[in-house]
Tab-separated table of C-alpha atoms in Angstrom:
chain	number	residue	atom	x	y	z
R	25	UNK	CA	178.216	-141.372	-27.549
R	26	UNK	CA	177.128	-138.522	-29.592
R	27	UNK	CA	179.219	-135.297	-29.490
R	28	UNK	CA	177.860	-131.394	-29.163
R	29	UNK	CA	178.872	-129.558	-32.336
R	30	UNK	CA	181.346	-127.311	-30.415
R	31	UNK	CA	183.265	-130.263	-29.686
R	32	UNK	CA	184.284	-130.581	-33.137
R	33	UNK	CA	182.720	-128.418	-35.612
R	34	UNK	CA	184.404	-124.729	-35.583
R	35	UNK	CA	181.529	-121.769	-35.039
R	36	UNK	CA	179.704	-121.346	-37.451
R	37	UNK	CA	176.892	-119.411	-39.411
R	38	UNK	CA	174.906	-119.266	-42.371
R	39	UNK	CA	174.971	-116.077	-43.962
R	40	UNK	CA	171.927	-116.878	-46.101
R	41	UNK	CA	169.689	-117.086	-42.545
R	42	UNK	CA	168.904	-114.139	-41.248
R	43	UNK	CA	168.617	-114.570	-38.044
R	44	UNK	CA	172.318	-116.216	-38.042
R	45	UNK	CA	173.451	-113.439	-40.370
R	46	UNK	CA	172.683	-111.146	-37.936
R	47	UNK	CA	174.246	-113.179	-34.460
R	48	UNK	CA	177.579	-113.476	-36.910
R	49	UNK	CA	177.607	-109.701	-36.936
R	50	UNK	CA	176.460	-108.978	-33.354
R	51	UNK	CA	179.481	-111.455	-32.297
R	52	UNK	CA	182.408	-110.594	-34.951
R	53	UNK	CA	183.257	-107.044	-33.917
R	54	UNK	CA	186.463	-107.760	-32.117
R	55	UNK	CA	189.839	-108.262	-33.901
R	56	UNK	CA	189.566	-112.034	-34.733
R	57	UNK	CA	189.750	-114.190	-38.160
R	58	UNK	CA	186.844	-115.704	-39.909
R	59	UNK	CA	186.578	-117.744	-42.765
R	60	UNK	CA	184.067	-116.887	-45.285
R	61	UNK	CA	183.118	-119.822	-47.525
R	62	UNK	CA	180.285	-120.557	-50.438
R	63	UNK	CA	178.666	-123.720	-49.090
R	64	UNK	CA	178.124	-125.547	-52.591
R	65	UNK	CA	181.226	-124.877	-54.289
R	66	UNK	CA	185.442	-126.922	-54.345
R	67	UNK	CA	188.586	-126.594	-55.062
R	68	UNK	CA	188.660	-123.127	-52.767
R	69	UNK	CA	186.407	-121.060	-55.211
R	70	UNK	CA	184.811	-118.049	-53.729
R	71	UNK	CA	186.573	-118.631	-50.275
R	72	UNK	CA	188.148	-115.708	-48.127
R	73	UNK	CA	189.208	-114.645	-44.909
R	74	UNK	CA	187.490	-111.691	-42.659
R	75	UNK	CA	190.563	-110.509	-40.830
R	76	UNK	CA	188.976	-107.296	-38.913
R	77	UNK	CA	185.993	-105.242	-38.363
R	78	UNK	CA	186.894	-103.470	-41.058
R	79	UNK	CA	186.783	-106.399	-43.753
R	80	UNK	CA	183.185	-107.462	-41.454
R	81	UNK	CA	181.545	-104.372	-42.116
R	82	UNK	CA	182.303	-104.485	-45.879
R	83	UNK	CA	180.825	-107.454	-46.333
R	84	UNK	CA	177.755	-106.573	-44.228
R	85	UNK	CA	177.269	-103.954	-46.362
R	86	UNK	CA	177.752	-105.445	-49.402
R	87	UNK	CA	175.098	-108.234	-48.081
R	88	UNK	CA	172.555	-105.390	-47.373
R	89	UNK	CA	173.399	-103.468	-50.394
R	90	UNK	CA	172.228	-106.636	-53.076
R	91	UNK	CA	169.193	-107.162	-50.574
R	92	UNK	CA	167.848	-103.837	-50.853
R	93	UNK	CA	168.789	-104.025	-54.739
R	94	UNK	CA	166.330	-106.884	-55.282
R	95	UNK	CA	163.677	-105.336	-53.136
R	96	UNK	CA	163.878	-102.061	-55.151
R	97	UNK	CA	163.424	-104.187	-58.684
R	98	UNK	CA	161.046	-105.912	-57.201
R	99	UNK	CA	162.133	-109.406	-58.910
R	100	UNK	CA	161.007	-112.669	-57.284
R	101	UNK	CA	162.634	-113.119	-54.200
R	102	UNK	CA	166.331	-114.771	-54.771
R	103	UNK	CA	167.744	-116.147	-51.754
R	104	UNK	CA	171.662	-114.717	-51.082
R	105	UNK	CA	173.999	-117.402	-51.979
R	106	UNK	CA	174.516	-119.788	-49.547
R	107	UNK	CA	177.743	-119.178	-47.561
R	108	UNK	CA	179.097	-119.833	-44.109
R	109	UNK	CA	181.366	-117.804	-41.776
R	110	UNK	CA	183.227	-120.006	-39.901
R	111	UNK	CA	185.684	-119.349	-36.912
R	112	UNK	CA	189.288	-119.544	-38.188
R	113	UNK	CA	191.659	-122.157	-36.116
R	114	UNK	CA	194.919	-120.093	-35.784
R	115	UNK	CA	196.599	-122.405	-33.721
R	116	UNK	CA	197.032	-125.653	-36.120
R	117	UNK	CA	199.285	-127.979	-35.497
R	118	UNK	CA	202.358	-127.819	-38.195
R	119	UNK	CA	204.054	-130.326	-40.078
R	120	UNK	CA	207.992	-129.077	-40.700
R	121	UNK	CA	206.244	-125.163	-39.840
R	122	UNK	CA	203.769	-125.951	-42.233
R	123	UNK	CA	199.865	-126.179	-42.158
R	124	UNK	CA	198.402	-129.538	-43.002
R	125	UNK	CA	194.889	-130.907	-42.985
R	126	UNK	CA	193.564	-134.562	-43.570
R	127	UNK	CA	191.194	-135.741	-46.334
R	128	UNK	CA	189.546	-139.071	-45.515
R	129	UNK	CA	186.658	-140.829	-47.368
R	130	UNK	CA	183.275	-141.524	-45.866
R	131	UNK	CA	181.665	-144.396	-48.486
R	132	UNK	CA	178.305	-144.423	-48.062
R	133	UNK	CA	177.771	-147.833	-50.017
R	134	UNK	CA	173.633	-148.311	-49.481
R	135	UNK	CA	171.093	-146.701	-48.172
R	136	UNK	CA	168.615	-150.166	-48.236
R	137	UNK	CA	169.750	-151.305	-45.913
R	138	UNK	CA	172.323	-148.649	-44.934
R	139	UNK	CA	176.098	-149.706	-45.385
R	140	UNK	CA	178.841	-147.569	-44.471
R	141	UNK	CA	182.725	-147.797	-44.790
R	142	UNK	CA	185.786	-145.593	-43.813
R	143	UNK	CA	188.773	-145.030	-46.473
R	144	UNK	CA	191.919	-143.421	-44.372
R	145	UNK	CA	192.892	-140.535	-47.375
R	146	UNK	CA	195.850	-138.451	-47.133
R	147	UNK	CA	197.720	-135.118	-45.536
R	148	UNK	CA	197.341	-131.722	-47.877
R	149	UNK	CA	200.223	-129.264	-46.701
R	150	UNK	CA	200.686	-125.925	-47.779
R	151	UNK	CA	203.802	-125.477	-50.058
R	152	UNK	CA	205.177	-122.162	-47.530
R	153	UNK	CA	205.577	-121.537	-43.638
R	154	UNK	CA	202.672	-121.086	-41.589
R	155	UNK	CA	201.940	-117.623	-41.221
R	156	UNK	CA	198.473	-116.330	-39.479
R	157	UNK	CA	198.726	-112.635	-40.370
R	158	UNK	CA	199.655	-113.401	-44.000
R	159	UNK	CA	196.935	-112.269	-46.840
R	160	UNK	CA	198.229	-115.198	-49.182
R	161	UNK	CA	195.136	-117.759	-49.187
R	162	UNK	CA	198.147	-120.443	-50.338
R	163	UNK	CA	198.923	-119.936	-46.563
R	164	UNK	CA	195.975	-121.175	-45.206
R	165	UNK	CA	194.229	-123.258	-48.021
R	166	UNK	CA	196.025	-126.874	-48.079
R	167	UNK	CA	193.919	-127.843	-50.994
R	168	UNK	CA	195.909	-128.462	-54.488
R	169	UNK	CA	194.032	-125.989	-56.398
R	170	UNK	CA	194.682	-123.224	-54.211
R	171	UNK	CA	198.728	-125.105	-53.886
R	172	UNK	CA	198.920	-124.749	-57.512
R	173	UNK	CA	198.555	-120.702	-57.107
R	174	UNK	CA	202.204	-120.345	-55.490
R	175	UNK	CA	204.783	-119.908	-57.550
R	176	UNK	CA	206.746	-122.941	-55.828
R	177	UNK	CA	204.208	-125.133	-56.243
R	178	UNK	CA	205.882	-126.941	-59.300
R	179	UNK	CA	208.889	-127.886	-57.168
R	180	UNK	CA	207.465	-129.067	-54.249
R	181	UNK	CA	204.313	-130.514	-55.453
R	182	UNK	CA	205.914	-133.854	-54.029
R	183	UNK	CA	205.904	-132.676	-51.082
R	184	UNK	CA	202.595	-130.907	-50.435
R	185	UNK	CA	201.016	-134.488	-50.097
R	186	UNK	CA	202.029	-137.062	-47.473
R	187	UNK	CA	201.226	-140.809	-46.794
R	188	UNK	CA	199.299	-141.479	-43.632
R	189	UNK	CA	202.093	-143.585	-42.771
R	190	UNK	CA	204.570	-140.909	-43.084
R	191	UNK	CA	201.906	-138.635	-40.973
R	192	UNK	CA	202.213	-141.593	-38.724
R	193	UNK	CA	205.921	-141.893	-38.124
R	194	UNK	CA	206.552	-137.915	-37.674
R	195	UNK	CA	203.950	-137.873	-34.742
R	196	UNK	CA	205.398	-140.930	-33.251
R	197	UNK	CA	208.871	-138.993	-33.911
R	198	UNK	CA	208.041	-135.336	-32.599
R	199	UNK	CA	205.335	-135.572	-30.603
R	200	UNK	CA	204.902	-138.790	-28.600
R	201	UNK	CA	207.160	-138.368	-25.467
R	202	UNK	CA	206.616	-134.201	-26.193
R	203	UNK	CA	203.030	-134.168	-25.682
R	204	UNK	CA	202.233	-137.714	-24.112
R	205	UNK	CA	200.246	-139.425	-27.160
R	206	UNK	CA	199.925	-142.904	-27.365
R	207	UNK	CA	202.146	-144.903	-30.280
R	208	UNK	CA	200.408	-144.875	-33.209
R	209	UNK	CA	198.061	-141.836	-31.894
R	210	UNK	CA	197.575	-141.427	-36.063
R	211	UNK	CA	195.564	-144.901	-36.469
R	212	UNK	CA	194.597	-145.079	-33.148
R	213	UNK	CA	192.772	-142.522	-31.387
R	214	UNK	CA	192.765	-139.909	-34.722
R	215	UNK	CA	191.383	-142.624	-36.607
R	216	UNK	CA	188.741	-143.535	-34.132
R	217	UNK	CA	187.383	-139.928	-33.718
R	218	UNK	CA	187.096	-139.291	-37.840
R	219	UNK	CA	185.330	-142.337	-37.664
R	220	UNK	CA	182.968	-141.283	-34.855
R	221	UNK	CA	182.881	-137.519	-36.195
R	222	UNK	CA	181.859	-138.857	-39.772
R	223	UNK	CA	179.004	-141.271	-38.243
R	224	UNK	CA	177.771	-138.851	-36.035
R	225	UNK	CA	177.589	-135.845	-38.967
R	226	UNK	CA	175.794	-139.195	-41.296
R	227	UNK	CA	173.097	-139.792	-38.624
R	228	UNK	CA	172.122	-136.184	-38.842
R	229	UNK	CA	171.775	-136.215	-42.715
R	230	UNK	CA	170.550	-140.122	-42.568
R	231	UNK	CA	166.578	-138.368	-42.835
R	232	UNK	CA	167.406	-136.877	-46.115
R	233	UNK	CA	168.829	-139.475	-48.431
R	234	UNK	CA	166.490	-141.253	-50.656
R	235	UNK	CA	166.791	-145.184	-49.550
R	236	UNK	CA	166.789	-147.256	-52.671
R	237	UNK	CA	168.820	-150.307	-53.630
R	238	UNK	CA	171.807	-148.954	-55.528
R	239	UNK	CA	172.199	-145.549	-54.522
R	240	UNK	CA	175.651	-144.792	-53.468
R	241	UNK	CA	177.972	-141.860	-52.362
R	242	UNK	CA	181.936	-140.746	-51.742
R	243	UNK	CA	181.979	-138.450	-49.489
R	244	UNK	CA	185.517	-136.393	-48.629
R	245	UNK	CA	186.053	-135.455	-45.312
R	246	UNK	CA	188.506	-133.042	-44.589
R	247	UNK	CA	189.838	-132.860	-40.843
R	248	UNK	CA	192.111	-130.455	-39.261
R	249	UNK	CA	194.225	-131.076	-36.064
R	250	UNK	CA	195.506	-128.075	-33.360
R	251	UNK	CA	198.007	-127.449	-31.527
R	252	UNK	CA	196.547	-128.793	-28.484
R	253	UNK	CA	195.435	-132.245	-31.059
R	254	UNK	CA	192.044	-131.682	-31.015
R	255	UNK	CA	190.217	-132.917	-34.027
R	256	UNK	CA	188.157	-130.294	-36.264
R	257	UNK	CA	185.893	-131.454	-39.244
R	258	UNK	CA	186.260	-128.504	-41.918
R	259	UNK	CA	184.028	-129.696	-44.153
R	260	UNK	CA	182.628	-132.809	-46.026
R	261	UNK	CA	182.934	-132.860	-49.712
R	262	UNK	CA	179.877	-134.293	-52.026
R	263	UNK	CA	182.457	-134.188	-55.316
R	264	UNK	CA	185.616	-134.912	-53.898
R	265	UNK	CA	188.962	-134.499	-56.044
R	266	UNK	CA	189.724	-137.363	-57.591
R	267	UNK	CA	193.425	-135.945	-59.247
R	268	UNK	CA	196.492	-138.038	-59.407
R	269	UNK	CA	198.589	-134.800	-60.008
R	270	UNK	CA	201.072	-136.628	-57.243
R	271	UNK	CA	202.937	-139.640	-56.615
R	272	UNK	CA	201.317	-140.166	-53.294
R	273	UNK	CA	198.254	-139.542	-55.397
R	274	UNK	CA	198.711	-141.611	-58.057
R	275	UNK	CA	199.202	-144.831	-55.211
R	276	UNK	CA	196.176	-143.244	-53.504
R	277	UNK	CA	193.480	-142.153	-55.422
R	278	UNK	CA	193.416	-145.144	-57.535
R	279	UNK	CA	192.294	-147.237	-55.367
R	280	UNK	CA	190.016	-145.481	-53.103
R	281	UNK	CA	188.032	-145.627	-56.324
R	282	UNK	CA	188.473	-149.514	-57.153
R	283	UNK	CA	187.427	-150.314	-53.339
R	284	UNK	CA	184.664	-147.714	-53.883
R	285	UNK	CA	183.294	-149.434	-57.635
């Protein structure tokens, strides 16, 4: 069964449209969070948040501003740099009060025939307390460049990266009886829906890839989970991070790319 895009893809719009540009700003005048992102960029480069109408209308100004600047030098038409504004999930689900997401691996092994696989990956946490007023970006970026920006970072790098068996065994813990998941909910029904969320996002891309024998891809896919465990792709990741910066990394990494080669 193939899902709407509301079902697990946060709102979203492309700044570089203009026609999207210009629903984003219609909509976003209420007191609500955004996330602003550049859509060819990693490692949380060039990402930030739109707290307030006030932080909206800057950057729709600042938009129109470098528009009109290439009209008046009349240089060859440069399309804006591709970005997306994306509805914020303030409501995440926590691990120990802290926000997590899940990176998991999407190996698309052929395209002639096409050959797929699924790599379960790992749980980023922040190093601090979950906090959706703060202005930190170490608050709500999980990934470990943005980790390595707070200043307790070096003592609980350990600890910003979990096992999915760990991930596992705290749900089973905390939330099981709590919230009615089945045992297991982690490989089980999580599991299943990355799976189906990946394949589904695949088919809509399937048009684009060139299919000759021996062209390959590893693909990071980076899920979040709220409150209510509902299952949000974030993103997928063309040049995922391949660090071993960890322990849980150093087990991890590894050999996603042996199973990969």
């Amino acid at each position: 069964r193939l899902l709407k895009m509301e079902e697990f893809f946060p709102e979203s719009f492309r700044l570089d449209l203009v026609d999207e540009r210009n629903a984003f700003f219609e909509l976003c005048k209420e007191e609500q969070i955004w996330i602003c992102k550049p859509s060819c960029s990693n490692q949380g480069r060039g990402i930030f948040l739109l707290k307030n109408p006030a932080a909206v209308n800057t950057l729709q100004a600042k938009l129109h501003s470098t528009e009109e600047y290439l009209l008046n030098k009349r240089v060859p038409y440069t399309a804006p740099q591709a970005r997306i504004a994306q509805r914020y999930i303030h409501q995440p689900l926590l691990l120990e009060g802290k926000k997590f997401d899940v990176r998991s691996y999407l190996l698309i092994a052929c395209t002639a025939p096409y050959v797929l696989f699924f790599a379960q990956g790992y749980i980023r946490l922040t190093c601090v307390n979950y906090d959706a007023t703060s202005d930190d970006l170490t608050v709500h970026l999980t990934n470990q460049y943005m980790q390595k920006k707070n200043s307790l970072y070096s003592q609980l790098k350990d600890e910003t990266v979990w096992r999915m068996e760990r991930f596992n065994s705290y749900i089973n813990e905390k939330f099981t009886k709590t919230n009615g998941l089945p045992k297991d909910w982690v490989f089980t029904v999580f599991t299943k829906r990355m799976q189906q969320i990946m394949l589904q996002c695949f088919l809509a891309a399937k048009h684009k890839l060139d299919r000759k024998l021996g062209y390959f891809d590893l693909i990071g896919c980076d899920f979040l989970i709220d409150e209510n465990f509902k299952v949000w792709l974030l993103e997928m990741n063309a040049n995922p991070a391949l660090h071993t910066n960890c322990k849980v990394l150093r087990d991890i990494i590894p050999a996603v790319v042996y199973e990969s080669l």
